[in-house]
Coordinates of C-alpha atoms in Angstrom, one line a residue:
X15 CA 0.0 -0.1 0.1
X16 CA 1.4 3.4 -0.9
X17 CA 1.9 6.2 1.5
X18 CA -0.8 8.2 -0.2
X19 CA -3.2 5.4 0.3
X20 CA -2.2 4.6 3.9
X21 CA -3.8 7.7 5.3
X22 CA -6.4 5.9 7.6
X23 CA -8.5 2.8 7.6
X24 CA -12.0 2.8 9.2
X25 CA -14.5 0.3 10.2
X26 CA -17.7 0.9 8.0
X27 CA -20.7 -0.7 9.8
X28 CA -23.0 0.5 6.9
X29 CA -23.3 0.0 3.2
X30 CA -21.9 -2.9 1.1
X31 CA -18.7 -3.2 3.2
X32 CA -20.5 -3.8 6.3
X33 CA -18.3 -5.5 9.0
X34 CA -14.9 -5.0 7.3
X35 CA -11.9 -2.8 7.9
X36 CA -11.0 -0.9 4.8
X37 CA -8.5 2.0 3.9
X38 CA -9.9 5.4 3.8
X39 CA -9.0 5.9 0.1
X40 CA -11.8 3.4 -0.6
X41 CA -14.1 5.8 1.1
X42 CA -12.5 8.7 -0.8
X43 CA -13.2 6.9 -4.0
X44 CA -16.9 6.5 -3.1
X45 CA -17.2 10.2 -1.9
X46 CA -15.7 11.3 -5.3
X47 CA -17.3 8.9 -7.5
X48 CA -19.3 11.4 -9.2
X49 CA -16.1 13.2 -9.9
X50 CA -14.3 10.2 -11.4
X51 CA -17.1 9.5 -13.9
X52 CA -16.5 12.9 -15.4
X53 CA -12.6 12.4 -15.7
X54 CA -11.4 13.1 -19.2
X55 CA -9.4 9.8 -18.8
X56 CA -10.5 6.5 -17.4
X57 CA -11.3 6.5 -13.6
X58 CA -8.4 4.1 -13.2
X59 CA -5.9 6.8 -14.3
X60 CA -7.5 9.5 -12.4
X61 CA -7.9 7.8 -9.1
X62 CA -4.2 7.7 -8.1
X63 CA -4.0 11.6 -9.0
X64 CA -7.0 12.4 -6.9
X65 CA -5.7 10.6 -3.9
X66 CA -2.4 12.3 -4.1
X67 CA -4.0 15.6 -4.5
X68 CA -6.3 15.1 -1.6
X69 CA -3.3 14.1 0.6
X70 CA -1.3 17.1 -0.4
X71 CA -4.2 19.4 0.2
X72 CA -4.7 17.9 3.7
X73 CA -0.9 18.3 4.4
X74 CA -0.9 21.9 3.3
X75 CA -3.9 22.7 5.4
X76 CA -2.2 21.4 8.4
X77 CA 1.1 23.1 7.6
X78 CA -0.7 26.4 7.2
X79 CA -3.0 26.2 10.1
X80 CA -2.1 28.5 13.1
X81 CA -0.6 26.8 16.0
X82 CA -3.0 27.0 19.1
X83 CA 0.1 27.2 21.4
X84 CA 0.7 30.7 20.0
X85 CA -2.8 32.1 19.8
X86 CA -3.3 35.5 21.1
X87 CA -6.2 34.5 23.3
X88 CA -5.0 33.2 26.6
X89 CA -8.0 30.7 26.6
X90 CA -6.5 29.0 23.5
X91 CA -2.9 28.6 24.4
X92 CA -1.9 24.9 24.7
X93 CA 1.2 22.9 25.5
X94 CA 2.0 19.6 23.8
X95 CA 3.5 17.0 26.1
X96 CA 4.7 13.7 25.3
X97 CA 3.2 11.2 27.9
X98 CA 4.8 8.2 29.3
X99 CA 8.2 9.3 27.6
X100 CA 10.2 7.1 30.0
X101 CA 8.3 4.0 29.3
X102 CA 8.1 1.5 26.4
X103 CA 4.4 1.1 25.7
X104 CA 3.2 -1.1 22.9
X105 CA -0.5 -1.6 24.1
X106 CA -2.6 0.5 26.2
X107 CA -6.4 1.0 27.0
X108 CA -8.1 4.4 27.0
X109 CA -11.7 5.2 28.3
X110 CA -13.7 8.3 27.8
X111 CA -14.8 9.8 31.2
X112 CA -17.2 12.6 31.3
X113 CA -17.5 13.5 27.6
X114 CA -17.9 11.8 24.3
X115 CA -14.5 11.1 22.7
X116 CA -14.2 11.8 18.9
X117 CA -11.6 9.7 17.0
X118 CA -10.2 11.5 13.7
X119 CA -7.1 11.9 11.7
X120 CA -4.7 14.7 12.5
X121 CA -5.8 16.3 9.1
X122 CA -9.3 17.2 9.8
X123 CA -12.0 17.5 12.6
X124 CA -14.7 15.2 11.1
X125 CA -14.7 12.2 13.3
X126 CA -14.3 8.6 12.1
X127 CA -16.4 7.4 15.0
X128 CA -17.1 8.4 18.6
X129 CA -16.5 6.8 22.0
X130 CA -19.1 7.4 24.7
X131 CA -18.3 8.0 28.4
X132 CA -17.5 4.7 30.2
X133 CA -16.5 2.9 27.0
X134 CA -13.1 1.7 26.3
X135 CA -10.5 1.5 23.5
X136 CA -7.7 -0.8 23.0
X137 CA -4.6 1.0 21.4
X138 CA -1.7 -0.6 19.7
X139 CA 0.6 -0.7 16.7
X140 CA 0.5 -2.5 13.4
X141 CA 3.6 -2.3 11.2
X142 CA 4.1 1.5 10.9
X143 CA 0.5 2.4 11.8
X144 CA -1.4 2.7 15.1
X145 CA -4.9 1.3 15.8
X146 CA -7.8 1.9 18.1
X147 CA -10.6 -0.7 18.6
X148 CA -13.5 -1.0 20.9
X149 CA -14.8 -4.1 22.5
X150 CA -16.8 -5.0 19.5
X151 CA -13.7 -4.9 17.3
X152 CA -14.7 -1.7 15.6
X153 CA -12.2 1.1 15.2
X154 CA -9.6 2.6 13.1
X155 CA -6.0 2.3 12.0
X156 CA -3.7 5.0 10.5
X157 CA -0.2 6.6 10.6
X158 CA -1.7 8.9 13.2
X159 CA -5.0 9.3 15.0
X160 CA -6.3 12.1 17.2
X161 CA -8.7 11.6 19.9
X162 CA -10.5 14.9 21.1
X163 CA -13.1 15.2 23.9
X164 CA -16.4 16.8 22.6
X165 CA -16.5 19.3 25.4
X166 CA -13.7 21.6 27.0
X167 CA -13.7 20.0 30.3
X168 CA -13.7 16.4 28.9
X169 CA -11.3 13.9 30.2
X170 CA -10.0 10.4 29.4
X171 CA -8.1 7.7 31.3
X172 CA -5.0 6.3 29.8
X173 CA -3.6 2.9 31.0
X174 CA -0.5 1.3 29.6
X175 CA -0.4 -2.5 29.8
X176 CA 1.2 -3.3 33.2
X177 CA 1.1 0.3 34.2
X178 CA -0.8 2.9 36.3
X179 CA -3.9 4.8 35.1
X180 CA -3.8 8.5 34.7
X181 CA -6.6 10.9 33.6
X182 CA -6.0 13.7 31.3
X183 CA -7.8 16.6 29.6
X184 CA -7.1 18.0 26.0
X185 CA -6.6 16.1 23.0
X186 CA -4.4 13.0 22.3
X187 CA -2.2 12.4 19.3
X188 CA -1.5 8.7 18.9
X189 CA 1.2 7.4 16.5
X190 CA 4.1 5.1 16.5
X191 CA 7.4 6.2 17.8
X192 CA 9.5 7.3 14.9
X193 CA 12.5 5.7 16.5
X194 CA 10.8 2.5 17.7
X195 CA 7.7 1.7 15.4
X196 CA 6.4 -0.9 17.6
X197 CA 6.1 1.6 20.5
X198 CA 3.2 3.9 20.9
X199 CA 3.8 7.7 21.1
X200 CA 1.2 9.6 23.1
X201 CA 1.3 13.5 22.6
X202 CA -1.2 15.3 24.8
X203 CA -2.2 18.8 23.6
X204 CA -3.5 20.3 26.9
X205 CA -4.5 23.9 27.7
X206 CA -1.9 26.0 29.4
X207 CA -3.7 26.7 32.7
X208 CA -4.7 23.2 33.5
X209 CA -1.1 22.0 32.6
X210 CA 0.4 24.7 35.1
X211 CA -2.0 23.3 37.8
X212 CA -1.0 19.8 37.2
X213 CA 2.7 20.7 37.2
X214 CA 2.2 22.7 40.5
X215 CA 0.6 19.8 42.1
X216 CA 3.4 17.4 41.2
X217 CA 6.5 19.7 41.6
X218 CA 5.5 21.7 44.6
X219 CA 3.9 19.8 47.5
X220 CA 4.8 22.0 50.2
X221 CA 2.0 23.6 52.1
X222 CA 1.9 27.3 51.5
X223 CA -0.2 29.6 49.2
X224 CA 2.6 32.1 48.0
X225 CA 5.1 29.7 47.3
X226 CA 2.6 27.6 45.2
X227 CA 1.9 30.8 43.4
X228 CA 5.5 31.5 42.6
X229 CA 5.8 28.0 41.4
X230 CA 2.8 28.6 39.0
X231 CA 4.3 31.6 37.5
X232 CA 7.7 29.6 37.0
X233 CA 6.0 26.5 35.6
X234 CA 3.9 28.7 33.0
X235 CA 7.0 30.5 32.1
X236 CA 9.1 27.5 31.8
X237 CA 6.3 25.8 29.7
X238 CA 6.1 28.6 27.3
X239 CA 9.8 29.3 26.9
X240 CA 10.3 25.6 26.0
X241 CA 7.4 25.9 23.5
X242 CA 9.2 28.8 21.7
X243 CA 12.2 26.8 21.1
X244 CA 10.7 23.4 20.4
X245 CA 11.8 21.6 17.2
X246 CA 9.9 18.4 17.8
X247 CA 6.1 17.6 17.5
X248 CA 5.9 18.3 21.2
X249 CA 7.5 20.8 23.6
X250 CA 7.9 18.9 26.8
X251 CA 8.0 15.3 28.3
X252 CA 6.0 14.5 31.4
X253 CA 9.0 13.9 33.7
X254 CA 11.9 15.8 35.3
X255 CA 13.7 16.4 31.9
X256 CA 11.0 19.0 31.6
X257 CA 8.5 19.3 34.2
X258 CA 6.7 16.4 36.0
X259 CA 3.1 16.4 34.7
X260 CA 0.7 13.6 35.8
X261 CA -2.5 14.9 34.2
X262 CA -5.9 16.3 35.3
X263 CA -6.4 13.6 38.1
X264 CA -3.3 15.0 40.0
X265 CA -4.5 18.5 40.4
X266 CA -5.2 19.6 44.0
X267 CA -7.4 22.5 45.0
X268 CA -4.2 24.3 46.3
X269 CA -2.5 23.9 43.0
X270 CA -5.6 24.9 41.0
X271 CA -5.9 28.0 43.2
X272 CA -2.3 29.0 42.6
X273 CA -2.8 28.6 38.9
X274 CA -5.8 30.7 39.0
X275 CA -4.4 33.5 41.3
X276 CA -1.5 34.0 38.8
X277 CA -3.4 33.3 35.5
X278 CA -1.5 34.5 32.5
X279 CA 1.6 35.7 34.6
X280 CA 5.1 35.0 33.3
X281 CA 8.6 36.1 34.0
X282 CA 10.5 38.1 31.2
X283 CA 13.9 39.6 30.6
X284 CA 14.2 42.0 27.7
X285 CA 10.7 41.1 26.5
X286 CA 11.4 37.4 26.2
X287 CA 10.5 34.5 28.4
X288 CA 13.2 33.7 31.0
X289 CA 14.6 30.1 31.4
X290 CA 12.7 29.6 34.6
X291 CA 14.6 26.7 36.1
X292 CA 14.0 25.5 39.5
X293 CA 15.2 22.9 42.0
X294 CA 14.6 21.5 45.5
X295 CA 17.1 23.0 48.0
X296 CA 20.2 25.2 47.6
X297 CA 22.2 24.2 50.6
X298 CA 22.6 27.9 51.5
X299 CA 23.7 29.3 48.1
X300 CA 22.2 29.2 44.7
X301 CA 24.4 28.8 41.5
X302 CA 25.2 30.6 38.3
X303 CA 23.8 28.9 35.3
X304 CA 27.1 28.7 33.4
X305 CA 28.8 26.9 36.4
X306 CA 26.2 24.0 36.1
X307 CA 25.5 23.8 32.3
X308 CA 27.6 24.6 29.3
X309 CA 25.7 27.8 28.4
X310 CA 26.1 31.6 28.2
X311 CA 25.5 33.4 31.4
X312 CA 22.0 34.6 32.0
X313 CA 21.6 37.8 33.9
X314 CA 18.7 36.6 35.7
X315 CA 20.3 33.2 36.8
X316 CA 22.9 34.6 39.2
X317 CA 24.3 32.7 42.2
X318 CA 23.7 34.1 45.7
X319 CA 23.7 33.5 49.4
X320 CA 20.4 32.0 50.4
X321 CA 19.4 32.5 53.9
X322 CA 16.1 30.8 53.4
X323 CA 17.1 27.2 52.9
X324 CA 17.9 26.5 56.5
X325 CA 14.8 24.6 57.2
X326 CA 15.3 22.3 54.3
X327 CA 15.5 18.6 55.1
X328 CA 18.4 18.4 52.6
X329 CA 20.7 20.7 54.5
X330 CA 22.9 17.9 55.3
X331 CA 23.1 14.5 53.8
X332 CA 25.4 11.3 53.3
X333 CA 25.4 9.0 50.4
X334 CA 27.6 5.8 49.9
X335 CA 28.4 4.2 46.6
X336 CA 30.4 1.0 46.0
X337 CA 33.5 1.9 44.2
X338 CA 33.2 -0.8 41.5
X339 CA 29.6 0.4 40.7
X340 CA 30.6 4.1 40.3
X341 CA 33.8 3.3 38.3
X342 CA 31.9 0.9 36.1
X343 CA 29.0 3.5 35.4
X344 CA 31.5 6.1 34.4
X345 CA 33.6 3.8 32.4
X346 CA 30.6 2.5 30.5
X347 CA 29.3 5.8 29.7
X348 CA 32.6 7.1 28.5
X349 CA 33.9 4.0 27.1
X350 CA 37.2 4.4 29.1
X351 CA 39.3 2.4 31.4
X352 CA 38.9 4.4 34.7
X353 CA 40.8 4.1 37.7
X354 CA 38.9 6.6 39.8
X355 CA 38.2 10.3 40.0
X356 CA 39.3 13.7 41.7
X357 CA 37.5 16.9 42.4
X358 CA 39.1 19.3 39.9
X359 CA 37.8 22.7 41.1
X360 CA 35.0 24.5 43.0
X361 CA 33.0 27.6 42.4
X362 CA 33.1 30.5 44.9
X363 CA 29.9 29.1 46.6
X364 CA 31.8 25.8 47.4
X365 CA 30.1 23.6 44.7
X366 CA 32.1 21.2 42.9
X367 CA 32.3 22.6 39.2
X368 CA 34.5 20.0 37.5
X369 CA 35.5 16.5 38.1
X370 CA 38.7 14.8 36.7
X371 CA 38.2 11.1 35.6
X372 CA 41.4 9.3 36.0
X373 CA 42.2 7.2 33.0
X374 CA 44.5 4.4 32.9
X375 CA 47.8 5.3 30.9
X376 CA 46.6 8.7 29.7
X377 CA 45.8 12.2 31.0
X378 CA 42.6 12.7 33.0
X379 CA 39.1 13.3 31.3
X380 CA 37.5 16.5 32.7
X381 CA 33.6 16.5 33.0
X382 CA 31.2 18.9 34.8
X383 CA 30.2 18.0 38.3
X384 CA 26.6 18.1 37.3
X385 CA 27.2 15.5 34.5
X386 CA 29.1 13.4 37.0
X387 CA 26.0 13.5 39.3
X388 CA 23.5 12.7 36.6
X389 CA 25.5 9.8 35.2
X390 CA 26.1 8.1 38.6
X391 CA 22.5 8.6 39.7
X392 CA 21.2 7.1 36.7
X393 CA 23.3 4.0 36.6
X394 CA 23.7 3.1 40.2
X395 CA 20.7 1.5 41.9
X396 CA 19.5 2.9 45.2
X397 CA 22.0 5.8 45.1
X398 CA 21.4 9.5 45.1
X399 CA 24.0 12.2 44.8
X400 CA 21.7 15.0 45.8
X401 CA 23.8 18.0 44.7
X402 CA 27.2 19.2 43.6
X403 CA 27.8 20.8 46.9
X404 CA 29.7 18.0 48.5
X405 CA 32.9 16.5 49.9
X406 CA 34.0 13.1 48.7
X407 CA 36.4 10.4 50.5
X408 CA 37.2 6.9 50.0
X409 CA 36.8 4.3 52.6
X410 CA 37.9 0.9 51.5
X411 CA 35.8 -0.2 48.5
X412 CA 33.3 2.6 49.0
X413 CA 33.0 6.3 48.2
X414 CA 31.5 8.4 50.8
X415 CA 29.8 11.8 49.7
X416 CA 28.7 14.2 52.4
X417 CA 26.9 17.5 51.2
X418 CA 24.1 19.9 51.3
X419 CA 21.2 20.8 49.1
X420 CA 19.2 19.0 46.5
X421 CA 19.2 19.6 42.7
X422 CA 21.2 21.8 40.3
X423 CA 20.9 25.0 42.5
X424 CA 20.0 27.3 39.6
X425 CA 17.0 29.7 39.9
X426 CA 14.1 29.1 42.3
X427 CA 14.7 27.1 45.5
X428 CA 11.4 25.4 46.3
X429 CA 12.5 25.0 50.0
X430 CA 13.6 28.6 50.1
X431 CA 10.2 29.7 48.5
X432 CA 8.4 27.8 51.1
X433 CA 10.4 29.4 54.0
X434 CA 9.8 32.8 52.5
X435 CA 6.2 32.2 52.3
X436 CA 6.2 31.1 56.0
X437 CA 7.8 34.5 57.0
X438 CA 5.2 36.4 55.1
X439 CA 6.8 37.2 51.8
X440 CA 4.6 37.5 48.7
X441 CA 5.0 35.3 45.6
X442 CA 6.3 38.3 43.8
X443 CA 9.0 39.0 46.5
X444 CA 9.9 35.3 46.4
X445 CA 10.5 35.5 42.5
X446 CA 12.4 38.9 42.8
X447 CA 14.8 37.1 45.2
X448 CA 15.5 34.0 43.1
X449 CA 15.4 35.7 39.7
X450 CA 17.4 38.9 39.2
X451 CA 16.6 41.7 36.6
X452 CA 13.2 40.2 35.6
X453 CA 9.8 41.5 34.9
X454 CA 6.5 40.1 35.9
X455 CA 4.4 40.3 32.6
X456 CA 1.1 39.2 31.4
X457 CA 0.2 37.1 28.4
X458 CA -2.7 39.2 27.6
X459 CA -1.7 43.0 27.1
X460 CA -5.1 44.1 28.1
X461 CA -4.6 42.7 31.7
X462 CA -2.5 44.4 34.4
X463 CA 0.7 46.2 33.2
X464 CA 4.0 44.5 33.6
X465 CA 5.8 44.9 36.9
X466 CA 9.6 45.0 37.2
X467 CA 10.5 43.0 40.2
X468 CA 13.2 44.6 42.3
X469 CA 16.6 42.8 42.6
X470 CA 17.5 41.5 46.0
X471 CA 21.2 42.4 47.2
X472 CA 23.4 39.3 47.3
X473 CA 26.0 39.1 50.2
X474 CA 29.7 38.6 49.4
X475 CA 30.5 35.0 48.4
X476 CA 33.1 33.1 50.4
X477 CA 36.5 32.4 48.8
X478 CA 36.7 29.2 46.6
X479 CA 38.1 26.0 48.1
X480 CA 41.0 25.4 45.9
X481 CA 42.0 22.1 47.8
X482 CA 42.1 19.3 45.2
X483 CA 40.8 16.0 46.7
X484 CA 42.0 12.9 44.8
X485 CA 39.9 9.9 45.8
X486 CA 40.5 7.6 42.9
X487 CA 43.4 5.7 44.3

């Protein structure tokens, strides 16, 4: 079957093809039968040209349609999130909850069929296509399908085989994963404000209103800044690589109120969305962005002393890693024969900036401390190096890490925001402390005017620790 023919296949319960699955080009032929009879050549010659023409018209229409994510009206702004990105899902079930669910191709809004509340669909892949089927075996297959609630508040529940159920709002684009065709790819196009509320519910679980409002502004800004740079068919994934998003069923009353109270508010610098990164606990000092990631300095992501982190449960921690496991994780990742590692240098705030990997029979390989942290956290079971603010020693066959803070240390400190809220600071004051030289702007120009948030003075940093700790021996 050609690419032009394999647009969609539907189950037709009516007419002469009752009870059979058939490609949509068959329906196209029937819909355009009258036109075919007037073709100057024989219908056999015209049919392929008409199919190809229709396909290209549909593709052009999609390409030229304005993206809802950039609509002027705040009500229409959406975020596209890849669901279950960390999982390999080949089969799943989906049920309509409180609204009829329409199944269509991505090319147009006319539904192929509808799913009533309480009914369930089976989802899977077939070659380079996806299929949806109900309990009676009726359904559709295509290179991509779109499932859309009939009402704005419509929700649906997705359950991967062997996984947990989650309920979402908005549309769902279903297609094979381009890199693994037997794997399903789920892209949820969700309205901005429900997305923000869901992120706040998952990312900020501390009990205060002003910190939650600050988190809502940050989550909204992060979502839109990522959308402006997206090169894929989605802007974000549903885990910590972007922001944790667990759908509509995760939203708490507190998170919903925080999103509503700050609706449309974003942080900008020079009229652009800032990179509104955040983390759990600073350990007493936030970090400059260029000291953590290989990036140009951002004037609004400046490290400073943080007196509001004292109540964090991550103020002091200790982690132990087996030497063999740590060396193996790094050796496998870089394909090197490693003997150990050493702390190469620190920043003015005491955070480890670079690590030297000690390579057998050659000079050391230098990597950033944050990269070091992420690699060993991913590959060593039941181990967590919480931050780069640490000391490291070796005791026999184990490495001992003692440190403070949790996360990369750049931007908003969530435990610090909580402490500031407890002391009576507003969400605007919280944002002005953790992001310098920013403006609290609004997505709709007709709303309240932009507010320049006052910079908070930072105290003088301590001198850097230049002592090199070699622990690879």
